């Protein structure tokens, strides 16, 4: 195989083909014999890593995730997903390891791996996962979620009766109940104040969408005094169906990839891509240790004075690193506690940002890292603690602390700057841009979404057309 790069195009020359440059400067490609082999019956052969194929598969996997995102955008109803693009889509191995994702919301992606792995373990100990099932969850502390409005829809990819991969989409639903419209209450003190909780539920069972069951879950916060069920059930159900559709598009494209190359080849390159990411991060950590030493630390403080403290020790021989958050403040009687999955997301994003090469953000980025996050701390709270602000505020501070420890750049505004409003029948949520910190070769910027957010801000015209709110110019 070969890749021919031209000023206006890139040509991939497949095995068995030959390319010639004609006298007129055209590219003539002679198609060689292609063995018309059905890869579904291939015997398992050792697959050797090829750098060209590694790049091709990397882009194929990312392309599938991007196509899932386009499907979700087109089929979603809510402003939050259709206009702001507050969602993420990704591919996972059969054990739940993140393989590739589209460049969507960083705070979702590291946490989605924990969500998929929890569902694999949860249903594996119970009735199992059958073809035609689609799983859904959002619990931050118990099920690998980020905060309750982020609902994750997970679909297994079956091949010859066995699960070979998982695809998942996580979308922010503008309202799922709770004590305040928008399900982002600034004064919540417990998780039950923040909306409907889903540890594990089959959104689709035997191919049938379980509308009655998910409706009951979304309305369940209304049974708690002073609380309310979802204020926009129609959008919730429509967006959940859109997430299922997005997953189905990913399944179709993955099966096409397996049909084209064979399952053992696709699985091999998933592992190669994860290993490549791991080696790249290890190389970066070795280089950093050689220049700056093997031990670094940083601390930053929340507005209430709670510290987020990080000590990093790097093994210069292996490129492994120990991230120790000992000294971080205790969990608070408020909502800016962050579940461990959010910390993993912030760290995986930071490491990916520090790497100079272009690699997919995947499980391999965290393979060299060992974590210590004290229980009942701000970053590892109890299962009933409020966390809705941890996903959008504390996550940004964690990134600032990690980048500060590596002396990479100045801090951002340290928050996603959230706006939420509504009434008993309507809830809306928005993130507003802020400042990005300067670095060694660039200046800081104002009015930009930074780090873990990466969403759009809704146009006023969209708000006027899609909501009851008319912006006052």
mmCIF file of N, CA, C and O in Angstrom, residues 103-195:
data_model
loop_
_atom_site.group_PDB
_atom_site.id
_atom_site.type_symbol
_atom_site.label_atom_id
_atom_site.label_comp_id
_atom_site.label_asym_id
_atom_site.label_seq_id
_atom_site.Cartn_x
_atom_site.Cartn_y
_atom_site.Cartn_z
ATOM 1 N N UNK A 103 -14.283 14.408 17.742
ATOM 2 C CA UNK A 103 -13.828 15.534 18.575
ATOM 3 C C UNK A 103 -15.007 16.326 19.140
ATOM 4 O O UNK A 103 -15.263 17.461 18.739
ATOM 5 N N UNK A 104 -15.715 15.702 20.064
ATOM 6 C CA UNK A 104 -16.900 16.323 20.636
ATOM 7 C C UNK A 104 -16.574 16.959 21.988
ATOM 8 O O UNK A 104 -15.811 17.910 22.065
ATOM 9 N N UNK A 105 -17.124 16.436 23.072
ATOM 10 C CA UNK A 105 -16.999 17.071 24.386
ATOM 11 C C UNK A 105 -15.978 16.307 25.232
ATOM 12 O O UNK A 105 -16.245 15.170 25.638
ATOM 13 N N UNK A 106 -14.810 16.872 25.517
ATOM 14 C CA UNK A 106 -13.766 16.126 26.245
ATOM 15 C C UNK A 106 -14.215 15.566 27.587
ATOM 16 O O UNK A 106 -13.811 14.465 27.966
ATOM 17 N N UNK A 107 -15.043 16.305 28.329
ATOM 18 C CA UNK A 107 -15.420 15.828 29.661
ATOM 19 C C UNK A 107 -16.297 14.590 29.585
ATOM 20 O O UNK A 107 -16.387 13.816 30.536
ATOM 21 N N UNK A 108 -16.932 14.358 28.434
ATOM 22 C CA UNK A 108 -17.734 13.151 28.265
ATOM 23 C C UNK A 108 -16.867 11.920 28.025
ATOM 24 O O UNK A 108 -17.164 10.829 28.503
ATOM 25 N N UNK A 109 -15.796 12.114 27.247
ATOM 26 C CA UNK A 109 -15.180 10.967 26.595
ATOM 27 C C UNK A 109 -14.423 10.052 27.543
ATOM 28 O O UNK A 109 -14.514 8.838 27.455
ATOM 29 N N UNK A 110 -13.639 10.612 28.451
ATOM 30 C CA UNK A 110 -12.943 9.752 29.394
ATOM 31 C C UNK A 110 -13.896 9.053 30.337
ATOM 32 O O UNK A 110 -13.655 7.925 30.778
ATOM 33 N N UNK A 111 -15.015 9.735 30.633
ATOM 34 C CA UNK A 111 -15.998 9.153 31.547
ATOM 35 C C UNK A 111 -16.842 8.076 30.880
ATOM 36 O O UNK A 111 -17.344 7.167 31.545
ATOM 37 N N UNK A 112 -17.012 8.131 29.569
ATOM 38 C CA UNK A 112 -17.865 7.161 28.887
ATOM 39 C C UNK A 112 -17.311 5.744 28.996
ATOM 40 O O UNK A 112 -18.066 4.773 29.048
ATOM 41 N N UNK A 113 -15.992 5.623 29.026
ATOM 42 C CA UNK A 113 -15.395 4.300 29.176
ATOM 43 C C UNK A 113 -15.839 3.649 30.472
ATOM 44 O O UNK A 113 -16.180 2.466 30.508
ATOM 45 N N UNK A 114 -15.843 4.437 31.561
ATOM 46 C CA UNK A 114 -16.288 3.906 32.852
ATOM 47 C C UNK A 114 -17.761 3.502 32.789
ATOM 48 O O UNK A 114 -18.166 2.501 33.387
ATOM 49 N N UNK A 115 -18.567 4.272 32.053
ATOM 50 C CA UNK A 115 -19.990 3.956 31.943
ATOM 51 C C UNK A 115 -20.213 2.649 31.189
ATOM 52 O O UNK A 115 -21.023 1.811 31.591
ATOM 53 N N UNK A 116 -19.494 2.464 30.086
ATOM 54 C CA UNK A 116 -19.659 1.241 29.298
ATOM 55 C C UNK A 116 -19.201 0.030 30.098
ATOM 56 O O UNK A 116 -19.881 -1.009 30.136
ATOM 57 N N UNK A 117 -18.067 0.149 30.755
ATOM 58 C CA UNK A 117 -17.549 -0.985 31.529
ATOM 59 C C UNK A 117 -18.467 -1.348 32.684
ATOM 60 O O UNK A 117 -18.624 -2.524 33.019
ATOM 61 N N UNK A 118 -19.085 -0.340 33.299
ATOM 62 C CA UNK A 118 -20.024 -0.643 34.378
ATOM 63 C C UNK A 118 -21.205 -1.448 33.848
ATOM 64 O O UNK A 118 -21.639 -2.423 34.475
ATOM 65 N N UNK A 119 -21.756 -1.052 32.683
ATOM 66 C CA UNK A 119 -22.902 -1.763 32.129
ATOM 67 C C UNK A 119 -22.539 -3.192 31.741
ATOM 68 O O UNK A 119 -23.325 -4.121 31.937
ATOM 69 N N UNK A 120 -21.337 -3.384 31.190
ATOM 70 C CA UNK A 120 -20.890 -4.737 30.834
ATOM 71 C C UNK A 120 -20.867 -5.623 32.075
ATOM 72 O O UNK A 120 -21.344 -6.771 32.059
ATOM 73 N N UNK A 121 -20.322 -5.088 33.162
ATOM 74 C CA UNK A 121 -20.239 -5.865 34.400
ATOM 75 C C UNK A 121 -21.622 -6.055 35.029
ATOM 76 O O UNK A 121 -21.959 -7.152 35.486
ATOM 77 N N UNK A 122 -22.408 -4.986 35.047
ATOM 78 C CA UNK A 122 -23.723 -5.028 35.691
ATOM 79 C C UNK A 122 -24.632 -6.075 35.039
ATOM 80 O O UNK A 122 -25.180 -6.952 35.711
ATOM 81 N N UNK A 123 -24.773 -5.994 33.713
ATOM 82 C CA UNK A 123 -25.688 -6.917 33.039
ATOM 83 C C UNK A 123 -25.094 -8.308 32.902
ATOM 84 O O UNK A 123 -25.822 -9.299 32.795
ATOM 85 N N UNK A 124 -23.772 -8.395 32.941
ATOM 86 C CA UNK A 124 -23.135 -9.710 32.898
ATOM 87 C C UNK A 124 -23.454 -10.548 34.119
ATOM 88 O O UNK A 124 -23.472 -11.784 34.064
ATOM 89 N N UNK A 125 -23.720 -9.882 35.237
ATOM 90 C CA UNK A 125 -24.054 -10.580 36.473
ATOM 91 C C UNK A 125 -25.553 -10.827 36.613
ATOM 92 O O UNK A 125 -25.995 -11.431 37.593
ATOM 93 N N UNK A 126 -26.338 -10.362 35.643
ATOM 94 C CA UNK A 126 -27.788 -10.498 35.741
ATOM 95 C C UNK A 126 -28.330 -11.239 34.507
ATOM 96 O O UNK A 126 -27.911 -12.346 34.234
ATOM 97 N N UNK A 127 -29.206 -10.618 33.780
ATOM 98 C CA UNK A 127 -29.854 -11.321 32.659
ATOM 99 C C UNK A 127 -29.036 -11.311 31.384
ATOM 100 O O UNK A 127 -29.394 -11.950 30.400
ATOM 101 N N UNK A 128 -27.930 -10.573 31.384
ATOM 102 C CA UNK A 128 -27.089 -10.520 30.199
ATOM 103 C C UNK A 128 -27.572 -9.492 29.190
ATOM 104 O O UNK A 128 -28.592 -8.816 29.381
ATOM 105 N N UNK A 129 -26.829 -9.373 28.107
ATOM 106 C CA UNK A 129 -27.160 -8.428 27.043
ATOM 107 C C UNK A 129 -27.437 -9.231 25.777
ATOM 108 O O UNK A 129 -26.598 -10.011 25.328
ATOM 109 N N UNK A 130 -28.644 -9.034 25.226
ATOM 110 C CA UNK A 130 -29.031 -9.765 24.024
ATOM 111 C C UNK A 130 -29.061 -8.819 22.823
ATOM 112 O O UNK A 130 -29.136 -7.590 22.965
ATOM 113 N N UNK A 131 -29.027 -9.415 21.640
ATOM 114 C CA UNK A 131 -29.154 -8.608 20.424
ATOM 115 C C UNK A 131 -30.536 -7.960 20.419
ATOM 116 O O UNK A 131 -31.549 -8.607 20.676
ATOM 117 N N UNK A 132 -30.575 -6.676 20.135
ATOM 118 C CA UNK A 132 -31.830 -5.931 20.213
ATOM 119 C C UNK A 132 -31.962 -5.129 21.485
ATOM 120 O O UNK A 132 -32.939 -4.388 21.651
ATOM 121 N N UNK A 133 -30.980 -5.246 22.395
ATOM 122 C CA UNK A 133 -30.987 -4.463 23.635
ATOM 123 C C UNK A 133 -30.165 -3.185 23.461
ATOM 124 O O UNK A 133 -29.128 -3.188 22.786
ATOM 125 N N UNK A 134 -30.622 -2.115 24.072
ATOM 126 C CA UNK A 134 -29.872 -0.858 24.149
ATOM 127 C C UNK A 134 -29.904 -0.408 25.597
ATOM 128 O O UNK A 134 -30.967 -0.369 26.223
ATOM 129 N N UNK A 135 -28.750 -0.083 26.138
ATOM 130 C CA UNK A 135 -28.621 0.242 27.556
ATOM 131 C C UNK A 135 -28.559 1.746 27.762
ATOM 132 O O UNK A 135 -28.081 2.484 26.891
ATOM 133 N N UNK A 136 -29.013 2.196 28.925
ATOM 134 C CA UNK A 136 -28.985 3.623 29.223
ATOM 135 C C UNK A 136 -28.630 3.815 30.690
ATOM 136 O O UNK A 136 -29.022 3.025 31.559
ATOM 137 N N UNK A 137 -27.859 4.862 30.983
ATOM 138 C CA UNK A 137 -27.504 5.187 32.366
ATOM 139 C C UNK A 137 -27.069 6.641 32.438
ATOM 140 O O UNK A 137 -26.780 7.270 31.412
ATOM 141 N N UNK A 138 -27.024 7.161 33.670
ATOM 142 C CA UNK A 138 -26.498 8.524 33.869
ATOM 143 C C UNK A 138 -25.929 8.745 35.267
ATOM 144 O O UNK A 138 -25.463 9.846 35.574
ATOM 145 N N UNK A 139 -25.971 7.738 36.147
ATOM 146 C CA UNK A 139 -25.560 7.956 37.535
ATOM 147 C C UNK A 139 -24.059 8.246 37.591
ATOM 148 O O UNK A 139 -23.239 7.435 37.156
ATOM 149 N N UNK A 140 -23.668 9.402 38.144
ATOM 150 C CA UNK A 140 -22.247 9.795 38.120
ATOM 151 C C UNK A 140 -21.354 8.926 39.004
ATOM 152 O O UNK A 140 -20.273 8.513 38.573
ATOM 153 N N UNK A 141 -21.778 8.672 40.233
ATOM 154 C CA UNK A 141 -20.901 7.954 41.153
ATOM 155 C C UNK A 141 -20.961 6.438 40.977
ATOM 156 O O UNK A 141 -19.951 5.765 41.152
ATOM 157 N N UNK A 142 -22.118 5.896 40.646
ATOM 158 C CA UNK A 142 -22.281 4.445 40.617
ATOM 159 C C UNK A 142 -22.158 3.840 39.227
ATOM 160 O O UNK A 142 -21.875 2.652 39.099
ATOM 161 N N UNK A 143 -22.371 4.631 38.173
ATOM 162 C CA UNK A 143 -22.427 4.051 36.826
ATOM 163 C C UNK A 143 -21.535 4.760 35.821
ATOM 164 O O UNK A 143 -21.776 4.689 34.620
ATOM 165 N N UNK A 144 -20.514 5.467 36.300
ATOM 166 C CA UNK A 144 -19.561 6.068 35.383
ATOM 167 C C UNK A 144 -20.066 7.290 34.642
ATOM 168 O O UNK A 144 -19.529 7.646 33.589
ATOM 169 N N UNK A 145 -21.080 7.949 35.178
ATOM 170 C CA UNK A 145 -21.597 9.152 34.528
ATOM 171 C C UNK A 145 -20.774 10.380 34.864
ATOM 172 O O UNK A 145 -19.823 10.322 35.649
ATOM 173 N N UNK A 146 -21.136 11.493 34.260
ATOM 174 C CA UNK A 146 -20.457 12.755 34.551
ATOM 175 C C UNK A 146 -21.331 13.631 35.452
ATOM 176 O O UNK A 146 -20.910 14.068 36.511
ATOM 177 N N UNK A 147 -22.552 13.925 35.032
ATOM 178 C CA UNK A 147 -23.601 14.449 35.915
ATOM 179 C C UNK A 147 -24.933 14.001 35.326
ATOM 180 O O UNK A 147 -25.001 13.510 34.198
ATOM 181 N N UNK A 148 -26.006 14.134 36.076
ATOM 182 C CA UNK A 148 -27.267 13.500 35.691
ATOM 183 C C UNK A 148 -27.809 13.948 34.337
ATOM 184 O O UNK A 148 -28.355 13.116 33.599
ATOM 185 N N UNK A 149 -27.705 15.232 33.939
ATOM 186 C CA UNK A 149 -28.248 15.599 32.625
ATOM 187 C C UNK A 149 -27.571 14.898 31.450
ATOM 188 O O UNK A 149 -28.153 14.814 30.369
ATOM 189 N N UNK A 150 -26.341 14.410 31.646
ATOM 190 C CA UNK A 150 -25.648 13.680 30.580
ATOM 191 C C UNK A 150 -26.094 12.224 30.597
ATOM 192 O O UNK A 150 -25.655 11.434 31.434
ATOM 193 N N UNK A 151 -26.957 11.860 29.663
ATOM 194 C CA UNK A 151 -27.487 10.500 29.597
ATOM 195 C C UNK A 151 -26.726 9.724 28.517
ATOM 196 O O UNK A 151 -26.590 10.191 27.384
ATOM 197 N N UNK A 152 -26.222 8.560 28.891
ATOM 198 C CA UNK A 152 -25.429 7.734 27.986
ATOM 199 C C UNK A 152 -26.270 6.580 27.462
ATOM 200 O O UNK A 152 -26.886 5.852 28.238
ATOM 201 N N UNK A 153 -26.293 6.437 26.148
ATOM 202 C CA UNK A 153 -26.993 5.340 25.485
ATOM 203 C C UNK A 153 -25.937 4.427 24.864
ATOM 204 O O UNK A 153 -25.095 4.879 24.081
ATOM 205 N N UNK A 154 -25.970 3.154 25.226
ATOM 206 C CA UNK A 154 -24.929 2.192 24.851
ATOM 207 C C UNK A 154 -25.570 1.028 24.090
ATOM 208 O O UNK A 154 -26.543 0.433 24.559
ATOM 209 N N UNK A 155 -25.001 0.709 22.929
ATOM 210 C CA UNK A 155 -25.538 -0.377 22.124
ATOM 211 C C UNK A 155 -24.442 -1.394 21.820
ATOM 212 O O UNK A 155 -23.362 -1.010 21.365
ATOM 213 N N UNK A 156 -24.686 -2.664 22.082
ATOM 214 C CA UNK A 156 -23.702 -3.690 21.722
ATOM 215 C C UNK A 156 -23.707 -3.954 20.228
ATOM 216 O O UNK A 156 -24.751 -3.857 19.571
ATOM 217 N N UNK A 157 -22.539 -4.299 19.695
ATOM 218 C CA UNK A 157 -22.428 -4.684 18.288
ATOM 219 C C UNK A 157 -22.284 -6.203 18.239
ATOM 220 O O UNK A 157 -21.278 -6.747 18.717
ATOM 221 N N UNK A 158 -23.294 -6.875 17.693
ATOM 222 C CA UNK A 158 -23.276 -8.337 17.629
ATOM 223 C C UNK A 158 -22.755 -8.810 16.273
ATOM 224 O O UNK A 158 -22.992 -8.185 15.237
ATOM 225 N N UNK A 159 -22.030 -9.917 16.311
ATOM 226 C CA UNK A 159 -21.500 -10.525 15.088
ATOM 227 C C UNK A 159 -21.456 -12.031 15.310
ATOM 228 O O UNK A 159 -20.813 -12.513 16.240
ATOM 229 N N UNK A 160 -22.207 -12.760 14.507
ATOM 230 C CA UNK A 160 -22.321 -14.209 14.666
ATOM 231 C C UNK A 160 -22.769 -14.594 16.072
ATOM 232 O O UNK A 160 -22.258 -15.535 16.680
ATOM 233 N N UNK A 161 -23.704 -13.797 16.614
ATOM 234 C CA UNK A 161 -24.288 -14.112 17.905
ATOM 235 C C UNK A 161 -23.484 -13.693 19.114
ATOM 236 O O UNK A 161 -23.886 -13.958 20.243
ATOM 237 N N UNK A 162 -22.348 -13.032 18.902
ATOM 238 C CA UNK A 162 -21.502 -12.604 20.019
ATOM 239 C C UNK A 162 -21.244 -11.106 19.950
ATOM 240 O O UNK A 162 -21.207 -10.522 18.863
ATOM 241 N N UNK A 163 -21.060 -10.502 21.130
ATOM 242 C CA UNK A 163 -20.733 -9.077 21.192
ATOM 243 C C UNK A 163 -19.269 -8.895 20.804
ATOM 244 O O UNK A 163 -18.380 -9.528 21.374
ATOM 245 N N UNK A 164 -19.024 -8.038 19.814
ATOM 246 C CA UNK A 164 -17.647 -7.782 19.388
ATOM 247 C C UNK A 164 -17.191 -6.362 19.744
ATOM 248 O O UNK A 164 -16.010 -6.138 19.977
ATOM 249 N N UNK A 165 -18.111 -5.426 19.794
ATOM 250 C CA UNK A 165 -17.781 -4.041 20.154
ATOM 251 C C UNK A 165 -18.980 -3.425 20.866
ATOM 252 O O UNK A 165 -20.053 -4.026 20.947
ATOM 253 N N UNK A 166 -18.780 -2.205 21.342
ATOM 254 C CA UNK A 166 -19.872 -1.360 21.817
ATOM 255 C C UNK A 166 -19.748 0.007 21.152
ATOM 256 O O UNK A 166 -18.640 0.471 20.879
ATOM 257 N N UNK A 167 -20.887 0.631 20.905
ATOM 258 C CA UNK A 167 -20.915 2.030 20.493
ATOM 259 C C UNK A 167 -21.764 2.776 21.512
ATOM 260 O O UNK A 167 -22.698 2.206 22.100
ATOM 261 N N UNK A 168 -21.441 4.038 21.730
ATOM 262 C CA UNK A 168 -22.171 4.793 22.750
ATOM 263 C C UNK A 168 -22.257 6.261 22.363
ATOM 264 O O UNK A 168 -21.376 6.798 21.683
ATOM 265 N N UNK A 169 -23.323 6.888 22.797
ATOM 266 C CA UNK A 169 -23.497 8.332 22.629
ATOM 267 C C UNK A 169 -23.960 8.908 23.957
ATOM 268 O O UNK A 169 -24.819 8.338 24.624
ATOM 269 N N UNK A 170 -23.356 10.009 24.324
ATOM 270 C CA UNK A 170 -23.738 10.702 25.564
ATOM 271 C C UNK A 170 -24.208 12.099 25.200
ATOM 272 O O UNK A 170 -23.498 12.851 24.540
ATOM 273 N N UNK A 171 -25.422 12.429 25.602
ATOM 274 C CA UNK A 171 -25.979 13.732 25.278
ATOM 275 C C UNK A 171 -26.496 14.445 26.517
ATOM 276 O O UNK A 171 -27.026 13.811 27.435
ATOM 277 N N UNK A 172 -26.324 15.775 26.523
ATOM 278 C CA UNK A 172 -26.821 16.574 27.645
ATOM 279 C C UNK A 172 -28.284 16.926 27.382
ATOM 280 O O UNK A 172 -28.604 17.633 26.428
ATOM 281 N N UNK A 173 -29.171 16.426 28.245
ATOM 282 C CA UNK A 173 -30.599 16.724 28.153
ATOM 283 C C UNK A 173 -30.880 17.968 28.995
ATOM 284 O O UNK A 173 -30.523 18.015 30.181
ATOM 285 N N UNK A 174 -31.522 18.950 28.365
ATOM 286 C CA UNK A 174 -31.669 20.256 28.997
ATOM 287 C C UNK A 174 -32.506 20.210 30.273
ATOM 288 O O UNK A 174 -32.397 21.110 31.111
ATOM 289 N N UNK A 175 -33.319 19.178 30.445
ATOM 290 C CA UNK A 175 -34.076 19.050 31.692
ATOM 291 C C UNK A 175 -34.418 17.586 31.923
ATOM 292 O O UNK A 175 -34.955 16.916 31.030
ATOM 293 N N UNK A 176 -34.093 17.093 33.116
ATOM 294 C CA UNK A 176 -34.492 15.733 33.516
ATOM 295 C C UNK A 176 -35.077 15.762 34.928
ATOM 296 O O UNK A 176 -35.011 14.792 35.664
ATOM 297 N N UNK A 177 -35.663 16.917 35.272
ATOM 298 C CA UNK A 177 -36.265 17.057 36.596
ATOM 299 C C UNK A 177 -35.310 17.670 37.593
ATOM 300 O O UNK A 177 -34.256 18.199 37.248
ATOM 301 N N UNK A 178 -35.701 17.601 38.876
ATOM 302 C CA UNK A 178 -34.891 18.203 39.928
ATOM 303 C C UNK A 178 -35.554 19.429 40.509
ATOM 304 O O UNK A 178 -36.692 19.775 40.160
ATOM 305 N N UNK A 179 -34.833 20.116 41.364
ATOM 306 C CA UNK A 179 -35.427 21.240 42.100
ATOM 307 C C UNK A 179 -35.450 22.538 41.305
ATOM 308 O O UNK A 179 -36.065 23.517 41.729
ATOM 309 N N UNK A 180 -34.782 22.563 40.142
ATOM 310 C CA UNK A 180 -34.730 23.802 39.358
ATOM 311 C C UNK A 180 -34.830 23.489 37.877
ATOM 312 O O UNK A 180 -34.331 22.455 37.417
ATOM 313 N N UNK A 181 -35.459 24.362 37.082
ATOM 314 C CA UNK A 181 -35.510 24.160 35.633
ATOM 315 C C UNK A 181 -34.099 24.101 35.042
ATOM 316 O O UNK A 181 -33.192 24.810 35.487
ATOM 317 N N UNK A 182 -33.941 23.255 34.047
ATOM 318 C CA UNK A 182 -32.636 23.090 33.439
ATOM 319 C C UNK A 182 -31.799 22.009 34.090
ATOM 320 O O UNK A 182 -30.732 21.656 33.583
ATOM 321 N N UNK A 183 -32.258 21.482 35.224
ATOM 322 C CA UNK A 183 -31.578 20.397 35.951
ATOM 323 C C UNK A 183 -30.116 20.714 36.256
ATOM 324 O O UNK A 183 -29.277 19.820 36.311
ATOM 325 N N UNK A 184 -29.808 21.993 36.418
ATOM 326 C CA UNK A 184 -28.477 22.429 36.845
ATOM 327 C C UNK A 184 -28.644 23.384 38.025
ATOM 328 O O UNK A 184 -28.224 24.543 37.974
ATOM 329 N N UNK A 185 -29.274 22.932 39.116
ATOM 330 C CA UNK A 185 -29.577 23.845 40.226
ATOM 331 C C UNK A 185 -28.305 24.353 40.900
ATOM 332 O O UNK A 185 -27.461 23.558 41.328
ATOM 333 N N UNK A 186 -28.125 25.650 40.998
ATOM 334 C CA UNK A 186 -26.900 26.183 41.611
ATOM 335 C C UNK A 186 -26.798 25.904 43.098
ATOM 336 O O UNK A 186 -25.693 25.962 43.653
ATOM 337 N N UNK A 187 -27.922 25.616 43.751
ATOM 338 C CA UNK A 187 -27.907 25.444 45.206
ATOM 339 C C UNK A 187 -28.231 24.022 45.644
ATOM 340 O O UNK A 187 -28.595 23.793 46.804
ATOM 341 N N UNK A 188 -28.100 23.047 44.777
ATOM 342 C CA UNK A 188 -28.378 21.663 45.179
ATOM 343 C C UNK A 188 -27.302 21.165 46.142
ATOM 344 O O UNK A 188 -26.126 21.516 46.028
ATOM 345 N N UNK A 189 -27.732 20.349 47.091
ATOM 346 C CA UNK A 189 -26.815 19.788 48.089
ATOM 347 C C UNK A 189 -26.730 18.267 48.024
ATOM 348 O O UNK A 189 -25.877 17.675 48.678
ATOM 349 N N UNK A 190 -27.631 17.655 47.252
ATOM 350 C CA UNK A 190 -27.649 16.198 47.148
ATOM 351 C C UNK A 190 -27.991 15.814 45.717
ATOM 352 O O UNK A 190 -28.597 16.592 44.969
ATOM 353 N N UNK A 191 -27.618 14.604 45.336
ATOM 354 C CA UNK A 191 -27.828 14.150 43.966
ATOM 355 C C UNK A 191 -29.311 14.122 43.613
ATOM 356 O O UNK A 191 -29.683 14.420 42.466
ATOM 357 N N UNK A 192 -30.162 13.784 44.566
ATOM 358 C CA UNK A 192 -31.591 13.690 44.272
ATOM 359 C C UNK A 192 -32.196 15.042 43.911
ATOM 360 O O UNK A 192 -33.278 15.107 43.320
ATOM 361 N N UNK A 193 -31.507 16.147 44.245
ATOM 362 C CA UNK A 193 -31.987 17.479 43.880
ATOM 363 C C UNK A 193 -31.786 17.772 42.397
ATOM 364 O O UNK A 193 -32.347 18.742 41.870
ATOM 365 N N UNK A 194 -30.978 16.948 41.732
ATOM 366 C CA UNK A 194 -30.487 17.312 40.397
ATOM 367 C C UNK A 194 -31.182 16.580 39.247
ATOM 368 O O UNK A 194 -30.823 16.776 38.094
ATOM 369 N N UNK A 195 -32.158 15.727 39.562
ATOM 370 C CA UNK A 195 -32.927 15.099 38.494
ATOM 371 C C UNK A 195 -33.023 13.592 38.612
ATOM 372 O O UNK A 195 -32.687 12.995 39.639
#
